[in-house]
Each structure stands twice: as structure tokens, then as C-alpha cells.
mmCIF file of C-alpha atoms in Angstrom:
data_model
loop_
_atom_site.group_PDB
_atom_site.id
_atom_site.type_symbol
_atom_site.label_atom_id
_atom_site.label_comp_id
_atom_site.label_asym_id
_atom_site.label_seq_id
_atom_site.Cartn_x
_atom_site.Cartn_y
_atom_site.Cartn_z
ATOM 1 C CA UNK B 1 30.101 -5.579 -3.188
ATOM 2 C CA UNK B 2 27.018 -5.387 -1.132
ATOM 3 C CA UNK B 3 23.417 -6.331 -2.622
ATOM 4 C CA UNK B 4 21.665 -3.486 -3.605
ATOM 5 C CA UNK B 5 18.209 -3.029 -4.125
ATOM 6 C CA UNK B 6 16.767 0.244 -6.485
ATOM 7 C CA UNK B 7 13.235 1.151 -4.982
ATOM 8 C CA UNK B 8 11.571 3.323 -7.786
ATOM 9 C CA UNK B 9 7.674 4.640 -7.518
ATOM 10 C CA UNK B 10 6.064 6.161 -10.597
ATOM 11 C CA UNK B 11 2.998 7.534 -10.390
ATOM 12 C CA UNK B 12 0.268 8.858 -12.780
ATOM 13 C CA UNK B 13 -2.588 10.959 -12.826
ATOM 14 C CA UNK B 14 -5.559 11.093 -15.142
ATOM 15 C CA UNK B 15 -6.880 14.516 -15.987
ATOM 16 C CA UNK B 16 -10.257 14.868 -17.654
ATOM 17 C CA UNK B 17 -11.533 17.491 -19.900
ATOM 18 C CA UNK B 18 -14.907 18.157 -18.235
ATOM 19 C CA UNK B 19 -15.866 20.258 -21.675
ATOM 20 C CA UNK B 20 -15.204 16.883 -24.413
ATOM 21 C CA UNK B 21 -15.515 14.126 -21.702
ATOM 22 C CA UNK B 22 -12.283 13.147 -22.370
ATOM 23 C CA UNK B 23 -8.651 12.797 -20.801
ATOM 24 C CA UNK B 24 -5.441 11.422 -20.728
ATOM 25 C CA UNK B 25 -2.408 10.382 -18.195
ATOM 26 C CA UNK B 26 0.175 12.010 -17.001
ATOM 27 C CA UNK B 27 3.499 11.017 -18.206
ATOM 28 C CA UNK B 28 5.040 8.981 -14.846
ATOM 29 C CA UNK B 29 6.852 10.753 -12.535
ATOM 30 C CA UNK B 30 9.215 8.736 -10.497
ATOM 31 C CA UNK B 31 11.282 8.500 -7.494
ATOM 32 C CA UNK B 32 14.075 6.524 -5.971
ATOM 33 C CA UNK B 33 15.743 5.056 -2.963
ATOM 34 C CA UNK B 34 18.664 3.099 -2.530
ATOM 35 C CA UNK B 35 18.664 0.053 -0.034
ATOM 36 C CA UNK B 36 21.537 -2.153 1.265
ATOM 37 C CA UNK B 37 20.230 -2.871 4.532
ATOM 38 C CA UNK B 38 17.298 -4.988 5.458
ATOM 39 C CA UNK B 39 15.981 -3.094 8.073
ATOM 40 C CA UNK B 40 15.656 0.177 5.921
ATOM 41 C CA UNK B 41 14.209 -1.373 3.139
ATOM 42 C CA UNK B 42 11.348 -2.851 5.385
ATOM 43 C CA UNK B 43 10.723 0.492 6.295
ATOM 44 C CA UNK B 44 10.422 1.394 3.030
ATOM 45 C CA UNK B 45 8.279 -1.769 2.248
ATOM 46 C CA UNK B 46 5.615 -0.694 5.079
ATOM 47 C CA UNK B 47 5.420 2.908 3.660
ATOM 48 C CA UNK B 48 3.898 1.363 0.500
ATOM 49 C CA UNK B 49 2.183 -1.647 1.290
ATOM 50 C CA UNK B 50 -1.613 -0.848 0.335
ATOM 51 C CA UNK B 51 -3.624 -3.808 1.734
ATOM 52 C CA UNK B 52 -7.476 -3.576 0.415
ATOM 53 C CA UNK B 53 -9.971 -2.444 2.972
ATOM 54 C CA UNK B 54 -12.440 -4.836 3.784
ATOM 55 C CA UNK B 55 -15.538 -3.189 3.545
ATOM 56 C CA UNK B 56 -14.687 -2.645 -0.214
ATOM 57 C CA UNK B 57 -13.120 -5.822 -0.761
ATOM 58 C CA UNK B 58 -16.213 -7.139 -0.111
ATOM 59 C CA UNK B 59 -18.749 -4.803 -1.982
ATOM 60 C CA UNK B 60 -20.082 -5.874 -4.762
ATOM 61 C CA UNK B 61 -22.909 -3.567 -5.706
ATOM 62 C CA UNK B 62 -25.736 -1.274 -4.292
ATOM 63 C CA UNK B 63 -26.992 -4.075 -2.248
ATOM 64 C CA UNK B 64 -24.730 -6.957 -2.807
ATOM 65 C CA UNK B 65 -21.873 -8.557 -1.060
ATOM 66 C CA UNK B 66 -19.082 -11.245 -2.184
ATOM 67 C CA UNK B 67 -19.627 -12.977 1.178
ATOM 68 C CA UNK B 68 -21.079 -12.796 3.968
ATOM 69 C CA UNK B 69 -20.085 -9.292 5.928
ATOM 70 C CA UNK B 70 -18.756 -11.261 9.092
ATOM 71 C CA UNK B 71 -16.973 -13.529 7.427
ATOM 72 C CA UNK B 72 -15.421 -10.818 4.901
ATOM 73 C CA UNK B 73 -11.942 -10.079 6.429
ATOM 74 C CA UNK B 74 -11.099 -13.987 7.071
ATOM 75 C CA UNK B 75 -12.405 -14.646 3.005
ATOM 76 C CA UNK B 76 -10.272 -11.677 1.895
ATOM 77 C CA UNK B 77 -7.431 -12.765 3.427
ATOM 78 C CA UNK B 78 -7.621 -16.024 2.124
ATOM 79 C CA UNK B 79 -7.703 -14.737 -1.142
ATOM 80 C CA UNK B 80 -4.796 -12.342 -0.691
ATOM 81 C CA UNK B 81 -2.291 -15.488 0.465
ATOM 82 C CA UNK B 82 -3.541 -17.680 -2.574
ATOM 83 C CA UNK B 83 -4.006 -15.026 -5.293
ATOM 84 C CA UNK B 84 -0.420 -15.037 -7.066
ATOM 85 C CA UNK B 85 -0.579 -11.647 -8.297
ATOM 86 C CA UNK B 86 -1.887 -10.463 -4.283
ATOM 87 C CA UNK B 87 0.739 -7.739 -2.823
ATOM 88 C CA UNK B 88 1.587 -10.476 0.013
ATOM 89 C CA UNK B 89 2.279 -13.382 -2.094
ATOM 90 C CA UNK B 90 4.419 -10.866 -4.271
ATOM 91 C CA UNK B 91 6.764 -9.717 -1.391
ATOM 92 C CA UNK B 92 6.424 -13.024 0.256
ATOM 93 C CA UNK B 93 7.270 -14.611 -2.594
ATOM 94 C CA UNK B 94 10.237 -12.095 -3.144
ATOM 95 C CA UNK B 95 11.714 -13.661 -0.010
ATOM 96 C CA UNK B 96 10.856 -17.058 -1.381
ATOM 97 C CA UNK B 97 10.950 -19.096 2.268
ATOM 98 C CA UNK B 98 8.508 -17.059 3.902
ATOM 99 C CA UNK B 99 6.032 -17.958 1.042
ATOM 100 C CA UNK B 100 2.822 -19.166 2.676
ATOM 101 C CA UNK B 101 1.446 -22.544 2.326
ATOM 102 C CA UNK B 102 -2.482 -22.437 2.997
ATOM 103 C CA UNK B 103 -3.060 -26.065 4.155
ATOM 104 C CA UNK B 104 -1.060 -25.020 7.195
ATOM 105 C CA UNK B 105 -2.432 -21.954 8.099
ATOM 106 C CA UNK B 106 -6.188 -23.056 7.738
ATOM 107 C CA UNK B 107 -7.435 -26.279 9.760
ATOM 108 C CA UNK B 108 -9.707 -28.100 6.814
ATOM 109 C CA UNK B 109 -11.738 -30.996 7.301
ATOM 110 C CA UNK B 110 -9.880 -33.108 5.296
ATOM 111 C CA UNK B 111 -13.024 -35.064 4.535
ATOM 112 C CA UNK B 112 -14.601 -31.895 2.585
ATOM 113 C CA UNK B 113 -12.097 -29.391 2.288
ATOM 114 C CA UNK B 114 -8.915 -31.088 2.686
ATOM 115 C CA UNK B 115 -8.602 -32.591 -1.111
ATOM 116 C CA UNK B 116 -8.913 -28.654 -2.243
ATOM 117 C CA UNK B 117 -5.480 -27.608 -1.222
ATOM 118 C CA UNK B 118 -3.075 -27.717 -3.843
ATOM 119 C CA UNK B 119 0.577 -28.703 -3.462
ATOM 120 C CA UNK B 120 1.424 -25.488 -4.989
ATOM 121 C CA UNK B 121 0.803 -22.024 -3.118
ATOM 122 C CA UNK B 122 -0.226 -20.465 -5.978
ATOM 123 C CA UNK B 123 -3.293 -22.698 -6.596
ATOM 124 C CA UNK B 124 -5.219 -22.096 -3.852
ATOM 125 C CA UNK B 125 -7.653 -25.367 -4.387
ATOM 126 C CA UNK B 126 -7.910 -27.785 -7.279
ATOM 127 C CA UNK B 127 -10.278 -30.769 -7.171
ATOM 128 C CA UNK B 128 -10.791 -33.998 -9.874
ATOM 129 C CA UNK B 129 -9.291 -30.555 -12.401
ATOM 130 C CA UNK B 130 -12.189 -28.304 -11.367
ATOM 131 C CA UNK B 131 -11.696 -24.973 -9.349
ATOM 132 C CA UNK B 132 -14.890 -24.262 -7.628
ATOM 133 C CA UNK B 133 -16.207 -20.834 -6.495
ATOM 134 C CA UNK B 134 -15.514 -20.917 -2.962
ATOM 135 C CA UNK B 135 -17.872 -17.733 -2.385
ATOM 136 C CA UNK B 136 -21.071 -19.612 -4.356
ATOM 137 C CA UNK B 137 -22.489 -20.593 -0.772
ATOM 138 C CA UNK B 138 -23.127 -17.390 0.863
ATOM 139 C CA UNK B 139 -22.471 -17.882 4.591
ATOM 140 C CA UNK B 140 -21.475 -21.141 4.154
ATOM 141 C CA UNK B 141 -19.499 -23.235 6.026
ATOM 142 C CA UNK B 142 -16.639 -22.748 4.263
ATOM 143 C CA UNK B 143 -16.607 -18.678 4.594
ATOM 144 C CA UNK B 144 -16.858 -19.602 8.173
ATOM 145 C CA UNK B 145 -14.049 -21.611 8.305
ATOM 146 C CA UNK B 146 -11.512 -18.800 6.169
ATOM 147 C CA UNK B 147 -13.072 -16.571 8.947
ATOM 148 C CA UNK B 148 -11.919 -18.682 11.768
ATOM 149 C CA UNK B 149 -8.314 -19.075 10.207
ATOM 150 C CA UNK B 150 -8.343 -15.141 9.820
ATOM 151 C CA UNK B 151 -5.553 -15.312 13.545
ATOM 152 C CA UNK B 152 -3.008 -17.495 11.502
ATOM 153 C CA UNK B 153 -3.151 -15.493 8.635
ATOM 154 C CA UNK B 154 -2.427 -12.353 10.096
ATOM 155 C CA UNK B 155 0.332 -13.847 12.107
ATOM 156 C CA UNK B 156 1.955 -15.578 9.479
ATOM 157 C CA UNK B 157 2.150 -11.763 7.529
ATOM 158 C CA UNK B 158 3.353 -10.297 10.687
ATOM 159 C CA UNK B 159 5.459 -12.784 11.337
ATOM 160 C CA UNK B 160 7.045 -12.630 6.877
ATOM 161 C CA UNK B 161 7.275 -8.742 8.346
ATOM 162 C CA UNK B 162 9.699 -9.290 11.234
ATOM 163 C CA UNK B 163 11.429 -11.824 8.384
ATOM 164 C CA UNK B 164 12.076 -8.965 6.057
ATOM 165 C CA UNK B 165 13.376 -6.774 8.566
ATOM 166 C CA UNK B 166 16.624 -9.258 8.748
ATOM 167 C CA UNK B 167 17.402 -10.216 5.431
ATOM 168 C CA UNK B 168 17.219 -8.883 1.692
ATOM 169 C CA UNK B 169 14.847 -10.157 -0.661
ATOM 170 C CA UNK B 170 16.275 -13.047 -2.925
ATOM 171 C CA UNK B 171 14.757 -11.501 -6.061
ATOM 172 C CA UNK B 172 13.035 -7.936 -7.557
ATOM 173 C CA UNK B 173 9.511 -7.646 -7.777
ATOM 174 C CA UNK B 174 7.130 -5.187 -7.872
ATOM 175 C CA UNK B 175 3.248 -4.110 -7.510
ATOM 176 C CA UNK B 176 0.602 -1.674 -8.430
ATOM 177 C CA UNK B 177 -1.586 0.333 -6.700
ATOM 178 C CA UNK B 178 -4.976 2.656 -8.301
ATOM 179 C CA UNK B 179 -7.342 4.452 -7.104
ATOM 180 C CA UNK B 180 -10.071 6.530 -9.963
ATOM 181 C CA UNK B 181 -7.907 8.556 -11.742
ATOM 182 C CA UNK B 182 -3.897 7.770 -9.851
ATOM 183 C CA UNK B 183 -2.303 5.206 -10.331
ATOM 184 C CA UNK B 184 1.571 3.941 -8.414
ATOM 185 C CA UNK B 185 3.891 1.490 -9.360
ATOM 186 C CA UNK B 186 6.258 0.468 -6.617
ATOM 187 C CA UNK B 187 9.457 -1.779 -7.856
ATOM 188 C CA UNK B 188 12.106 -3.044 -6.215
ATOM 189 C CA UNK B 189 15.089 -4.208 -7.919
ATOM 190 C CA UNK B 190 17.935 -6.387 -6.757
ATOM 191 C CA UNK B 191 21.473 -5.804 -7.984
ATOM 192 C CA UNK B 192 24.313 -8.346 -6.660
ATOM 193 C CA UNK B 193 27.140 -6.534 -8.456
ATOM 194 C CA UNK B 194 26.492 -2.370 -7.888
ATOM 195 C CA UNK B 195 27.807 0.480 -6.247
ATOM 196 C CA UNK B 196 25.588 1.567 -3.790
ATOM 197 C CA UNK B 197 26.864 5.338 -2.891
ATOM 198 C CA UNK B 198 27.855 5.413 -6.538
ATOM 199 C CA UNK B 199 23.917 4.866 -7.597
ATOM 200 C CA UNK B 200 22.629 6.900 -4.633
ATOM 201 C CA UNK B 201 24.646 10.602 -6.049
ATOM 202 C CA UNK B 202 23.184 9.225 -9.364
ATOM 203 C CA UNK B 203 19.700 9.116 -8.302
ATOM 204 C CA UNK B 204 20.060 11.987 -5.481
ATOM 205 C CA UNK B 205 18.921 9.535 -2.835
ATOM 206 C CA UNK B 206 19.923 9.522 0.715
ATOM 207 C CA UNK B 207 21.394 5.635 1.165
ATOM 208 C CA UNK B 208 19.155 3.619 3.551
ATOM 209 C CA UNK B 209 16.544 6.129 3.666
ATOM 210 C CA UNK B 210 13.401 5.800 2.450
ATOM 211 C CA UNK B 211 11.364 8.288 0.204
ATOM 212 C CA UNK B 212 9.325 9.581 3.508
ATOM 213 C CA UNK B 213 12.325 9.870 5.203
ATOM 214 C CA UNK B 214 14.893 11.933 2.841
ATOM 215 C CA UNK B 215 11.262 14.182 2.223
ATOM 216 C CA UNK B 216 11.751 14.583 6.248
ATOM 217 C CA UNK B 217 15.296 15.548 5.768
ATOM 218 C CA UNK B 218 15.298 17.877 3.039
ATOM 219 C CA UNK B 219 11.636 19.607 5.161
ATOM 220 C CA UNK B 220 13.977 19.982 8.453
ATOM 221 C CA UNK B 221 17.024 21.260 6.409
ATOM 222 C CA UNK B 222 14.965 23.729 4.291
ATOM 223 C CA UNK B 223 13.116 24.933 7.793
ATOM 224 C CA UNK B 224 16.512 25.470 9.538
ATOM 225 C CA UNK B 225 17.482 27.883 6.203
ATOM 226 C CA UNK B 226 17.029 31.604 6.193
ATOM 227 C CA UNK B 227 14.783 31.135 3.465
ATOM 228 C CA UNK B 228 12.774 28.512 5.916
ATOM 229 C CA UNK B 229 12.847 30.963 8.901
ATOM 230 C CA UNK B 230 11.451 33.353 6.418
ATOM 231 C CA UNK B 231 8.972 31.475 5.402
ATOM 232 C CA UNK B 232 7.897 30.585 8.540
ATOM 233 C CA UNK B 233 7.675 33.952 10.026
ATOM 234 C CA UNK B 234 5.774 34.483 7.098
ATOM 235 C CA UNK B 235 3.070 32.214 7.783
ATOM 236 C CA UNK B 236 3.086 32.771 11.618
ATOM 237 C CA UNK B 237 2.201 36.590 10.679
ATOM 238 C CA UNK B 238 -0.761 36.017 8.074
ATOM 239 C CA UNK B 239 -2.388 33.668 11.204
ATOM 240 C CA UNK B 240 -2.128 36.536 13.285
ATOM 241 C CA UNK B 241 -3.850 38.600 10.819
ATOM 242 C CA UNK B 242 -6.663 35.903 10.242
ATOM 243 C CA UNK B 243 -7.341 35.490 13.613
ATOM 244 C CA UNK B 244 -7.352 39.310 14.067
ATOM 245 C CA UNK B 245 -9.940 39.345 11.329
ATOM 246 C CA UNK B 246 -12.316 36.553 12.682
ATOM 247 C CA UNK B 247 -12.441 38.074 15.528
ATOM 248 C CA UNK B 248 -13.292 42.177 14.657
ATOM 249 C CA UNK B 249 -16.080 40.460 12.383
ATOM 250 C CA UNK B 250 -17.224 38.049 15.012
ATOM 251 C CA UNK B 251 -16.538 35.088 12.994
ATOM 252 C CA UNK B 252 -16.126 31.626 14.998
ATOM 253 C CA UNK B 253 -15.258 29.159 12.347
ATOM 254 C CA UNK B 254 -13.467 29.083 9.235
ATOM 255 C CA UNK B 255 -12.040 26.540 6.320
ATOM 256 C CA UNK B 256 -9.433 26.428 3.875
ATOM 257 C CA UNK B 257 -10.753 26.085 0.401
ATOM 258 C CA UNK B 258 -9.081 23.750 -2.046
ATOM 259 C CA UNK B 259 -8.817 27.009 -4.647
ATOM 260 C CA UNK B 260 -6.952 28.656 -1.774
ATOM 261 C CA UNK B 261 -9.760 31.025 -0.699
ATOM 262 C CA UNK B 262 -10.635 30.839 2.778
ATOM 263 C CA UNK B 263 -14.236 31.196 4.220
ATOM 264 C CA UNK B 264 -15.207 32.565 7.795
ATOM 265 C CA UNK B 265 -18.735 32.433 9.296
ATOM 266 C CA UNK B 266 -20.225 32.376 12.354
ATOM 267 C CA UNK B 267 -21.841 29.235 14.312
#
């Protein structure tokens, strides 16, 4: 039998009670995907992969930043290939050899920096048994050197990308993603001895496609329906009638309201 690899994704969702102040989570809802080929699963990978945003990465207050702002994406990414629990040292690591080692993507001075590097990827410097806060000297010349390095580390995770697309991972893993009040959890697992199209009718999943994908599927087959063409024609008629509104009342604008109302005006 073929490797196969279970992608589930459970999400959450926090709901306050505006009245008491208080709230509670959703029980998870969760989805799945069968994989047995590489290139499908790196689609699937890409769909989910929620790399920080700089800007925040690096905001650390009102008026306060980790590092300096022009040395921020270089810094993060440093941190992202040392940090162990860091989404690209999770699915690098998944792969095992594509793990990155950080002594040969940044050029050190050995004479200051060079002693920092531990053997071990997932210590990302180590010196006479003291880790030091690499962000302590704001602008410093270390910040500028992550910053300068900030080319090989983005080549070296495109690069572990074109990797993935050829081969299975050697291992599951899995990662989180949250935001204030939603929360995802997206985990792969690897199975040596299963039946893929056997685990696919269990889960209702579409075999090598991902969760966008079989959503795409299941929108174009519903749309080709007579319940679809219905639905459509539906919606092509109450635009005609909106736009027949706006203009007998002269309106020039209008907006969809999140309670489903819709409001017109005029500019």
C-alpha cells in the first residue's frame, strides 16, 4: 500500500456574552483530506501555511518595537528557522533533510557571532551555557546582519517548498493558528499501512484534493444543478430590482450590511 497522509483542520470560535462579559468555545468542527501524492498535498500545505506578518511580528506596544523596523523581516525570519515550535521548522522538520541549519544560511563573523551557533538547529545560539537576547541591542549590528541574511532564508523556504512538492513527509506533524476569538489546528498524519480510497468514502473526501479544491467541486456541481440554475436566476433577478431601485430614487452608492440589510445613498 501507498503512504497516506490524513489532513484534518478543526477550528473554533469564541462567542462572548456582551450582557455577563463572558463566553465560551465552540466545540471543533473539523474537516478532512486524503493525500497520497506529493504534489497535492503541497497544495494543500500552501493553502494553510500562515506565516506572521511583519509589521506585527515586530510590534510590541503603542510605541515600541522588538527591533529595529528595517531590520524586522530579516530578525523575524531568523527566529522562525531557529524557533522549534515555528510553522517552518515544523514542516521542515516533517521532511527531516530539508531541516535548516542557520550557520549556513547566515555569514557570522566567526570572531563575534560565530561561537553562537549551535550544532543543533533547534538551538539557535548557545555560548559558555548562556543564551543571550539577540534583540537587547536595538539596531545593532547583529539585527543588521539577520537582515542581510534575510535572501538565503527565503530561498532556502522556497527552495524546502519545491522539496515537498516531490516527496511525502517522513513523519505527521501539525500546527496552530489564532487570531482574537478563532482558533485552527491543521494536522497531518502519516499512515504507511492504509487504504487510501477506503479512508477517503469514510471521510467524504475527494482523494488528492485539497479542502479548497473539493469546496470548488461541490460549488461548480451544485451551480450546474437545477436547484443552482435556480438559485442563480434568483439572484440575477433581485440585482435587477436593486439597481432598478437605486436608480428611480437617484441613489449612486450602496453596501451590503453584515445583518443582511442593504443601505443606498447618494454621493
Amino acid at each position: 500500500m501507498k503512504t497516506t497522509i490524513i489532513y484534518e483542520k478543526t477550528t473554533r470560535t469564541y462567542h462572548e456574552n456582551h450582557w455577563s462579559g463572558k463566553g465560551e468555545w465552540s466545540a471543533p468542527h473539523a474537516e478532512h483530506a486524503i493525500f497520497t501524492e506529493p504534489a497535492a498535498l503541497s497544495r494543500q500545505i500552501r493553502e494553510v501555511l500562515c506565516l506572521p506578518d511583519v509589521e506585527e511580528w515586530n510590534h510590541d506596544g503603542p510605541y515600541d518595537w522588538r527591533v529595529e523596523p528595517s531590520y524586522a523581516e530579516g530578525c523575524m525570519w531568523f527566529t522562525m528557522l531557529t524557533d522549534a515550535k515555528s510553522l517552518v521548522r515544523i514542516v521542515a522538520g516533517a521532511y527531516r533533510s530539508i531541516a535548516p541549519h542557520v550557520g549556513d544560511l547566515y555569514a557570522c563573523k566567526a570572531e563575534e557571532w560565530g561561537g553562537l551557533f549551535d550544532e543543533r538547529p533547534t538551538v539557535a545560539y548557545r555560548h559558555d551555557g548562556h543564551v543571550p537576547n539577540i534583540f537587547e541591542d536595538f539596531g545593532g549590528g547583529l539585527q543588521e546582519e539577520l537582515q542581510r541574511g534575510l535572501p538565503k532564508a527565503k530561498q532556502w523556504w522556497t527552495d524546502a517548498l519545491a522539496t515537498i512538492e516531490e516527496r511525502l513527509p517522513a513523519r505527521s506533524f501539525e500546527f496552530h493558528c489564532s487570531e482574537r476569538g478563532y482558533s485552527e489546528t491543521h494536522r497531518f498524519s502519516v499512515l504507511t499501512r492504509a487504504p487510501a480510497e477506503e479512508l477517503a468514502r469514510i471521510y467524504g473526501a475527494k482523494l488528492n484534493r485539497t479542502l479548497m479544491e473539493a469546496d470548488q467541486m461541490r460549488y461548480e456541481a451544485h451551480a450546474a444543478s437545477p436547484e443552482g440554475k435556480a438559485e442563480a436566476k434568483e439572484h440575477a433577478e433581485r440585482e435587477r430590482e436593486l439597481r432598478t431601485m437605486m436608480g428611480e430614487g437617484g441613489y449612486t452608492s450602496m453596501s451590503r450590511n453584515d445583518d443582511g440589510t442593504i443601505s443606498m445613498w447618494r454621493d
